Tab-separated table of C-alpha atoms and ligand atoms in Angstrom:
chain	number	residue	atom	x	y	z
A	30	MET	CA	12.453	-59.081	-27.970
A	31	ILE	CA	9.820	-61.605	-27.155
A	32	ILE	CA	10.033	-65.267	-27.993
A	33	VAL	CA	6.628	-66.888	-28.387
A	34	MET	CA	6.744	-70.683	-28.007
A	35	THR	CA	4.309	-72.890	-29.907
A	36	SER	CA	1.474	-74.241	-27.803
A	37	GLY	CA	2.969	-77.737	-27.726
A	38	ALA	CA	6.394	-76.607	-26.512
A	39	ALA	CA	7.836	-78.814	-23.766
A	40	GLU	CA	9.940	-77.712	-20.800
A	41	GLU	CA	13.086	-78.778	-22.618
A	42	ASP	CA	12.237	-76.557	-25.594
A	43	ILE	CA	11.808	-73.605	-23.275
A	44	ALA	CA	15.016	-74.512	-21.461
A	45	ARG	CA	16.865	-74.589	-24.784
A	46	VAL	CA	15.846	-71.013	-25.553
A	47	ILE	CA	16.823	-69.849	-22.088
A	48	GLN	CA	20.132	-71.640	-22.277
A	49	ARG	CA	20.838	-69.924	-25.565
A	50	LEU	CA	20.017	-66.510	-24.096
A	51	GLU	CA	22.201	-67.178	-21.071
A	52	GLN	CA	25.035	-68.378	-23.242
A	53	ASP	CA	24.977	-65.033	-25.037
A	54	GLY	CA	24.882	-63.203	-21.724
A	55	TYR	CA	21.240	-62.069	-21.856
A	56	GLY	CA	18.649	-62.230	-19.108
A	57	HIS	CA	15.098	-63.453	-19.507
A	58	HIS	CA	11.602	-63.438	-18.065
A	59	ILE	CA	9.110	-66.214	-18.557
A	60	SER	CA	5.379	-65.777	-18.735
A	61	HIS	CA	3.451	-69.049	-18.673
A	62	GLY	CA	0.058	-68.451	-20.264
A	63	VAL	CA	-2.781	-70.921	-20.438
A	64	GLU	CA	-2.064	-71.578	-24.113
A	65	ARG	CA	1.572	-70.839	-24.565
A	66	THR	CA	4.766	-69.716	-22.943
A	67	VAL	CA	6.327	-66.422	-23.819
A	68	ILE	CA	9.933	-65.571	-23.027
A	69	GLY	CA	11.175	-62.004	-22.862
A	70	ALA	CA	14.874	-61.523	-23.619
A	71	VAL	CA	16.565	-58.825	-21.585
A	72	GLY	CA	19.761	-56.953	-22.294
A	73	ALA	CA	20.448	-57.759	-25.922
A	74	PRO	CA	22.264	-54.790	-27.455
A	75	GLU	CA	20.330	-52.956	-30.146
A	76	ALA	CA	22.904	-53.830	-32.777
A	77	GLU	CA	22.633	-57.577	-32.198
A	78	LYS	CA	18.867	-57.834	-31.877
A	79	GLU	CA	18.008	-58.567	-35.464
A	80	GLN	CA	20.574	-61.303	-35.833
A	81	LEU	CA	19.636	-62.859	-32.512
A	82	ALA	CA	15.946	-62.771	-33.428
A	83	ASP	CA	16.691	-64.635	-36.649
A	84	GLN	CA	18.758	-67.222	-34.829
A	85	LEU	CA	16.244	-67.795	-32.048
A	86	SER	CA	13.421	-68.216	-34.507
A	87	ARG	CA	15.246	-71.313	-35.820
A	88	LEU	CA	15.160	-73.106	-32.479
A	89	PRO	CA	12.617	-75.930	-32.175
A	90	MET	CA	9.116	-75.074	-30.982
A	91	VAL	CA	9.682	-71.335	-31.298
A	92	GLU	CA	6.636	-69.953	-33.044
A	93	ARG	CA	7.901	-66.444	-33.607
A	94	VAL	CA	10.256	-63.857	-32.283
A	95	VAL	CA	8.724	-60.431	-31.919
A	96	PRO	CA	11.039	-57.465	-31.829
A	97	ILE	CA	9.848	-54.850	-29.397
A	98	LEU	CA	10.461	-51.337	-30.506
A	99	LYS	CA	8.982	-49.720	-27.441
A	100	PRO	CA	11.410	-48.642	-24.762
A	101	TYR	CA	9.566	-50.822	-22.265
A	102	LYS	CA	8.867	-54.387	-23.110
A	103	LEU	CA	8.527	-56.477	-19.970
A	104	VAL	CA	5.590	-54.368	-18.846
A	105	SER	CA	4.021	-53.911	-22.276
A	106	ARG	CA	0.735	-55.425	-23.368
A	107	GLU	CA	2.516	-56.871	-26.360
A	108	TYR	CA	4.349	-59.109	-23.934
A	109	HIS	CA	1.245	-60.113	-22.081
A	110	PRO	CA	-2.094	-59.194	-23.705
A	111	GLU	CA	-4.254	-59.845	-20.624
A	112	THR	CA	-4.031	-57.664	-17.535
A	113	GLY	CA	-1.743	-59.362	-15.022
A	114	VAL	CA	-2.777	-60.197	-11.501
A	115	VAL	CA	-0.597	-58.928	-8.670
A	116	LYS	CA	-1.102	-60.552	-5.290
A	117	VAL	CA	-0.509	-58.546	-2.159
A	118	GLY	CA	-0.965	-61.032	0.658
A	119	PRO	CA	-4.470	-62.396	0.125
A	120	ALA	CA	-5.544	-59.390	-2.002
A	121	HIS	CA	-5.555	-59.538	-5.797
A	122	PHE	CA	-5.108	-56.566	-8.117
A	123	GLY	CA	-5.922	-56.796	-11.814
A	124	ASP	CA	-8.312	-59.731	-11.746
A	125	GLU	CA	-11.293	-57.691	-13.011
A	126	LYS	CA	-12.477	-56.953	-9.488
A	127	ILE	CA	-12.055	-53.485	-8.016
A	128	ALA	CA	-9.561	-53.683	-5.148
A	129	VAL	CA	-9.419	-50.818	-2.670
A	130	ILE	CA	-6.439	-49.893	-0.512
A	131	ALA	CA	-7.363	-47.507	2.289
A	132	GLY	CA	-5.964	-46.105	5.470
A	133	PRO	CA	-4.312	-43.042	6.891
A	134	CYS	CA	-1.716	-40.960	5.129
A	135	ALA	CA	0.718	-41.647	7.952
A	136	VAL	CA	0.833	-44.046	10.866
A	137	GLU	CA	0.516	-41.736	13.857
A	138	SER	CA	-0.219	-43.951	16.844
A	139	GLU	CA	-1.313	-47.471	17.704
A	140	GLU	CA	-4.848	-46.372	18.434
A	141	GLN	CA	-5.121	-44.442	15.163
A	142	VAL	CA	-3.798	-47.140	12.857
A	143	LEU	CA	-5.675	-50.011	14.511
A	144	GLU	CA	-8.920	-48.094	14.353
A	145	ALA	CA	-8.315	-47.091	10.741
A	146	ALA	CA	-7.513	-50.686	9.793
A	147	GLN	CA	-10.699	-51.978	11.354
A	148	VAL	CA	-12.965	-49.399	9.773
A	149	VAL	CA	-11.521	-49.715	6.270
A	150	LYS	CA	-11.756	-53.475	6.485
A	151	ALA	CA	-15.373	-53.301	7.622
A	152	ALA	CA	-16.177	-51.057	4.649
A	153	GLY	CA	-14.623	-53.505	2.181
A	154	ALA	CA	-11.011	-52.420	1.646
A	155	VAL	CA	-8.708	-55.321	0.787
A	156	ALA	CA	-5.463	-53.696	1.933
A	157	LEU	CA	-4.333	-51.143	4.481
A	158	ARG	CA	-2.159	-48.188	3.604
A	159	GLY	CA	-0.131	-46.095	6.020
A	160	GLY	CA	3.176	-44.283	5.743
A	161	ALA	CA	5.960	-44.879	8.218
A	162	TYR	CA	8.362	-42.812	6.127
A	163	LYS	CA	6.714	-39.679	4.794
A	164	PRO	CA	8.047	-37.589	1.911
A	165	ARG	CA	7.047	-34.162	3.214
A	166	THR	CA	7.693	-30.940	1.368
A	167	SER	CA	8.949	-29.289	4.537
A	168	PRO	CA	11.669	-30.882	6.664
A	169	TYR	CA	9.832	-29.481	9.708
A	170	SER	CA	6.585	-31.359	8.999
A	171	PHE	CA	5.823	-34.735	10.594
A	172	GLN	CA	8.172	-37.214	8.908
A	173	GLY	CA	6.524	-40.457	10.017
A	174	LEU	CA	7.246	-42.834	12.893
A	175	GLY	CA	9.797	-44.894	10.976
A	176	GLU	CA	10.470	-48.348	12.455
A	177	GLU	CA	7.883	-47.850	15.166
A	178	GLY	CA	5.325	-47.132	12.439
A	179	LEU	CA	6.278	-50.361	10.676
A	180	ASP	CA	5.695	-52.301	13.911
A	181	LEU	CA	2.267	-50.728	14.233
A	182	LEU	CA	1.423	-51.632	10.635
A	183	ALA	CA	2.413	-55.233	11.324
A	184	LYS	CA	0.174	-55.146	14.385
A	185	ALA	CA	-2.743	-53.820	12.339
A	186	ARG	CA	-2.197	-56.602	9.827
A	187	GLU	CA	-2.231	-59.166	12.606
A	188	LEU	CA	-5.420	-57.739	14.042
A	189	THR	CA	-7.371	-57.466	10.779
A	190	GLY	CA	-5.669	-59.832	8.344
A	191	LEU	CA	-5.365	-56.947	5.881
A	192	PRO	CA	-2.110	-56.852	3.908
A	193	VAL	CA	-0.181	-53.617	4.270
A	194	VAL	CA	1.145	-51.187	1.659
A	195	SER	CA	3.687	-48.615	2.807
A	196	GLU	CA	6.058	-46.205	1.130
A	197	VAL	CA	9.778	-46.788	0.925
A	198	MET	CA	11.848	-43.671	0.354
A	199	ALA	CA	15.386	-45.043	0.430
A	200	PRO	CA	17.107	-48.391	-0.122
A	201	ARG	CA	18.258	-48.511	3.521
A	202	GLN	CA	14.629	-48.701	4.661
A	203	ILE	CA	13.863	-51.833	2.663
A	204	GLU	CA	15.289	-54.382	5.072
A	205	GLY	CA	13.084	-53.256	7.934
A	206	MET	CA	10.011	-53.344	5.715
A	207	ILE	CA	10.322	-56.828	4.253
A	208	ASP	CA	8.656	-58.651	7.172
A	209	ARG	CA	6.350	-55.902	8.306
A	210	VAL	CA	4.649	-54.805	5.112
A	211	ASP	CA	3.271	-56.726	2.127
A	212	ALA	CA	3.898	-54.278	-0.704
A	213	LEU	CA	6.412	-51.476	-1.107
A	214	GLN	CA	5.092	-48.190	-2.408
A	215	VAL	CA	7.365	-46.005	-4.481
A	216	GLY	CA	5.939	-42.519	-4.204
A	217	ALA	CA	5.475	-39.869	-6.859
A	218	ARG	CA	8.616	-38.047	-5.765
A	219	ASN	CA	10.739	-41.148	-6.177
A	220	MET	CA	9.361	-42.428	-9.457
A	221	HIS	CA	12.537	-41.231	-11.160
A	222	ASN	CA	14.849	-42.659	-8.487
A	223	TYR	CA	16.263	-45.427	-10.623
A	224	ASP	CA	18.499	-46.851	-7.919
A	225	LEU	CA	15.502	-47.229	-5.645
A	226	LEU	CA	13.470	-48.799	-8.471
A	227	ARG	CA	16.210	-51.362	-9.028
A	228	GLU	CA	16.514	-52.112	-5.332
A	229	VAL	CA	12.803	-52.591	-4.758
A	230	GLY	CA	12.709	-54.747	-7.881
A	231	GLN	CA	15.259	-57.059	-6.354
A	232	THR	CA	13.206	-57.671	-3.209
A	233	GLY	CA	10.626	-59.711	-5.108
A	234	MET	CA	7.906	-57.956	-3.089
A	235	PRO	CA	4.884	-56.471	-4.871
A	236	ILE	CA	5.550	-52.843	-5.777
A	237	LEU	CA	3.006	-50.054	-5.938
A	238	LEU	CA	4.462	-47.521	-8.343
A	239	LYS	CA	2.967	-44.072	-8.274
A	240	ARG	CA	3.195	-41.808	-11.263
A	241	GLY	CA	5.514	-38.868	-10.751
A	242	PHE	CA	3.564	-35.627	-10.779
A	243	ALA	CA	5.680	-34.278	-13.612
A	244	ALA	CA	6.112	-37.594	-15.389
A	245	THR	CA	4.674	-38.453	-18.765
A	246	VAL	CA	2.896	-41.773	-19.156
A	247	GLN	CA	5.910	-43.006	-21.109
A	248	GLU	CA	8.282	-42.086	-18.281
A	249	TRP	CA	6.006	-43.820	-15.786
A	250	LEU	CA	6.030	-46.972	-17.916
A	251	ARG	CA	9.791	-46.843	-18.187
A	252	ALA	CA	10.049	-46.526	-14.412
A	253	ALA	CA	7.970	-49.716	-14.181
A	254	GLU	CA	10.324	-51.318	-16.680
A	255	TYR	CA	13.212	-50.604	-14.276
A	256	VAL	CA	11.464	-52.632	-11.588
A	257	ALA	CA	10.594	-55.365	-14.074
A	258	ALA	CA	14.122	-55.513	-15.468
A	259	SER	CA	15.368	-56.072	-11.914
A	260	GLY	CA	13.407	-59.291	-11.871
A	261	ASN	CA	10.058	-58.243	-10.494
A	262	LEU	CA	6.876	-58.163	-12.541
A	263	ASP	CA	4.580	-57.754	-9.538
A	264	ILE	CA	3.918	-54.078	-10.093
A	265	ILE	CA	0.717	-52.146	-9.468
A	266	MET	CA	0.652	-48.771	-11.194
A	267	CYS	CA	-1.037	-45.858	-9.456
A	268	GLU	CA	-2.245	-42.666	-11.145
A	269	ARG	CA	-2.206	-39.857	-8.593
A	270	GLY	CA	-2.445	-36.680	-10.601
A	271	VAL	CA	0.038	-34.454	-12.352
A	272	ARG	CA	0.977	-30.822	-11.938
A	273	THR	CA	-0.628	-28.329	-14.290
A	274	PHE	CA	-1.445	-24.609	-14.216
A	275	GLU	CA	-4.600	-25.380	-12.209
A	276	THR	CA	-4.416	-24.569	-8.520
A	277	GLU	CA	-7.986	-25.299	-7.508
A	278	THR	CA	-7.035	-28.908	-6.871
A	279	ARG	CA	-3.743	-30.158	-5.453
A	280	PHE	CA	-2.890	-31.918	-8.727
A	281	THR	CA	-4.794	-32.533	-11.948
A	282	PHE	CA	-6.263	-36.000	-12.211
A	283	ASP	CA	-5.030	-37.438	-15.492
A	284	LEU	CA	-7.668	-40.055	-16.108
A	285	ALA	CA	-6.982	-40.020	-19.829
A	286	GLY	CA	-3.347	-40.749	-19.022
A	287	MET	CA	-4.446	-43.634	-16.840
A	288	ALA	CA	-6.610	-45.036	-19.634
A	289	ALA	CA	-3.748	-44.555	-22.112
A	290	ALA	CA	-1.349	-46.356	-19.791
A	291	LYS	CA	-3.821	-49.222	-19.559
A	292	GLN	CA	-3.623	-49.651	-23.325
A	293	GLU	CA	0.142	-49.829	-23.161
A	294	THR	CA	0.798	-52.020	-20.151
A	295	TYR	CA	-0.703	-55.207	-18.839
A	296	LEU	CA	0.087	-54.191	-15.270
A	297	PRO	CA	-2.940	-53.446	-13.102
A	298	ILE	CA	-3.539	-49.720	-12.633
A	299	ILE	CA	-5.240	-48.151	-9.666
A	300	ALA	CA	-6.072	-44.516	-8.981
A	301	ASP	CA	-5.489	-42.327	-5.943
A	302	PRO	CA	-8.201	-39.655	-5.796
A	303	SER	CA	-6.941	-38.443	-2.395
A	304	HIS	CA	-3.520	-37.103	-3.344
A	305	THR	CA	-4.691	-35.869	-6.722
A	306	THR	CA	-7.447	-33.642	-5.356
A	307	GLY	CA	-6.164	-32.807	-1.877
A	308	ASP	CA	-9.775	-32.183	-0.822
A	309	TYR	CA	-12.077	-34.687	0.874
A	310	ARG	CA	-15.057	-33.266	-1.019
A	311	LEU	CA	-13.523	-34.193	-4.368
A	312	VAL	CA	-12.293	-37.668	-3.438
A	313	GLY	CA	-15.672	-39.336	-3.991
A	314	PRO	CA	-16.419	-37.984	-7.482
A	315	MET	CA	-12.896	-38.748	-8.680
A	316	ALA	CA	-12.942	-42.247	-7.191
A	317	LEU	CA	-16.139	-42.990	-9.087
A	318	ALA	CA	-14.780	-41.458	-12.282
A	319	ALA	CA	-11.632	-43.583	-12.032
A	320	VAL	CA	-13.596	-46.807	-11.664
A	321	ALA	CA	-15.857	-45.816	-14.562
A	322	ALA	CA	-12.734	-45.151	-16.646
A	323	GLY	CA	-11.313	-48.623	-16.038
A	324	ALA	CA	-9.156	-48.382	-12.913
A	325	ASP	CA	-8.471	-51.796	-11.368
A	326	GLY	CA	-8.656	-50.353	-7.902
A	327	LEU	CA	-8.339	-47.303	-5.713
A	328	MET	CA	-6.088	-45.979	-2.984
A	329	ILE	CA	-7.979	-43.754	-0.562
A	330	GLU	CA	-6.869	-41.942	2.559
A	331	VAL	CA	-9.105	-42.562	5.558
A	332	HIS	CA	-8.464	-41.231	9.054
A	333	PRO	CA	-10.561	-41.953	12.155
A	334	HIS	CA	-10.342	-38.222	12.977
A	335	PRO	CA	-9.256	-36.164	9.954
A	336	ASP	CA	-9.363	-32.993	12.047
A	337	GLN	CA	-6.512	-34.396	14.153
A	338	ALA	CA	-4.407	-35.860	11.323
A	339	LEU	CA	-0.686	-35.104	11.322
A	340	SER	CA	-0.626	-35.164	7.516
A	341	ASP	CA	-3.153	-34.856	4.694
A	342	GLY	CA	-6.154	-34.304	6.956
A	343	PRO	CA	-7.886	-32.053	4.376
A	344	GLN	CA	-8.115	-34.935	1.894
A	345	SER	CA	-8.815	-37.743	4.370
A	346	LEU	CA	-12.252	-39.304	4.504
A	347	THR	CA	-13.943	-40.107	7.791
A	348	PRO	CA	-14.860	-43.767	8.323
A	349	ALA	CA	-18.527	-42.928	7.649
A	350	SER	CA	-17.863	-41.122	4.371
A	351	PHE	CA	-15.522	-43.886	3.241
A	352	LYS	CA	-18.246	-46.439	3.860
A	353	ARG	CA	-20.723	-44.379	1.844
A	354	LEU	CA	-18.222	-43.989	-0.968
A	355	MET	CA	-17.590	-47.743	-1.071
A	356	ASP	CA	-21.304	-48.304	-1.620
A	357	GLN	CA	-21.245	-45.869	-4.532
A	358	VAL	CA	-18.081	-47.434	-5.956
A	359	ARG	CA	-19.879	-50.775	-5.874
A	360	THR	CA	-22.699	-49.330	-7.975
A	361	VAL	CA	-20.360	-47.773	-10.541
A	362	ALA	CA	-18.300	-50.969	-10.705
A	363	ALA	CA	-21.458	-52.940	-11.484
A	364	ALA	CA	-22.403	-50.405	-14.159
A	365	VAL	CA	-19.133	-51.082	-15.983
A	366	GLY	CA	-19.436	-54.833	-15.556
A	367	ARG	CA	-17.121	-55.261	-12.612
A	368	GLU	CA	-17.533	-56.180	-8.977
A	369	MET	CA	-15.744	-55.255	-5.807
A	370	ALA	CA	-12.946	-57.509	-4.600
B	6	LIG	C1	1.259	-41.314	-0.297
B	6	LIG	O1	0.532	-42.109	-0.908
B	6	LIG	O2	1.425	-41.380	0.909
B	6	LIG	C2	1.939	-40.227	-1.033
B	6	LIG	C3	2.840	-39.448	-0.463
B	6	LIG	O3	1.525	-40.110	-2.306
B	6	LIG	P1	2.286	-39.486	-3.580
B	6	LIG	O4	3.634	-40.145	-3.629
B	6	LIG	O5	1.393	-39.864	-4.706
B	6	LIG	O6	2.357	-38.013	-3.363
B	7	LIG	MN1	-0.962	-38.563	2.069
């Protein structure tokens, strides 16, 4: 349930509500808005909710207590009507500007990642992507450079000032990532890995949560709720396509699902036209469509030499085509009343 404080509520009024929740053994999240503070109660058993709501509504300076019937509440728009802003280093996601994360699928070498970082920055990306741990379908495919890859990402960040987003596949990898990357990506294949969701939630680092390719929008939102319920509301959602009968593209871009998710959650949502299409020729049109449909940003794979890439070369843009696409994205963003970050 959500406890909405009156606009004149003082710190002690808020503290009284929290104390009451703690006393009953429930957790909480606070959202300080410009006008009023909203407190989300976590963990109240279904059977006790109604009674607790009645009791809390009698505390001073509580305007109303809103029961949340949806299975996700911390990430719902009911909890927070305006889109939230998630900061990844100096980059902002969800503040009305279109924020682009770009870089190679995987970190392959120092030369490759430093060059990629420089070119994506020059074209206007606000964050660098690059996998050090790669979830490959075949155990014989390139699995990423691991720790060495993380060091190279940190180096690229130092060189360009771009914050870094990189995928975490297992809880044991988290410790090594904390200082070397700025946001932890949970990939499509791990969206249902609830232990991992809890663990990344506890780091307090921004999380980029991809939609599982067989996950409904509701399941994706509930996965975000896992992270949020672990104490972390800094979540960027990423639509990356779902599996359908269609084989012409790698996945089917569910833009309607993205737009539907945007109605339901206040978390910023970005789109990944690279993994959804699997084809560099389709990345541009889908990137533009996503921005037109309300995406708060994009994640795009860019490789200095896609013909030499160790993973996802067929969907990687060259630096020149990425630059051209960014110019087009700028135009579409302006057409829907937004600007580039
Ligand atoms: C990635 O972004 O590197 C990736 C593997 O994407 P996804 O989890 O969406 O397949
Ligand atoms: Mn990839």
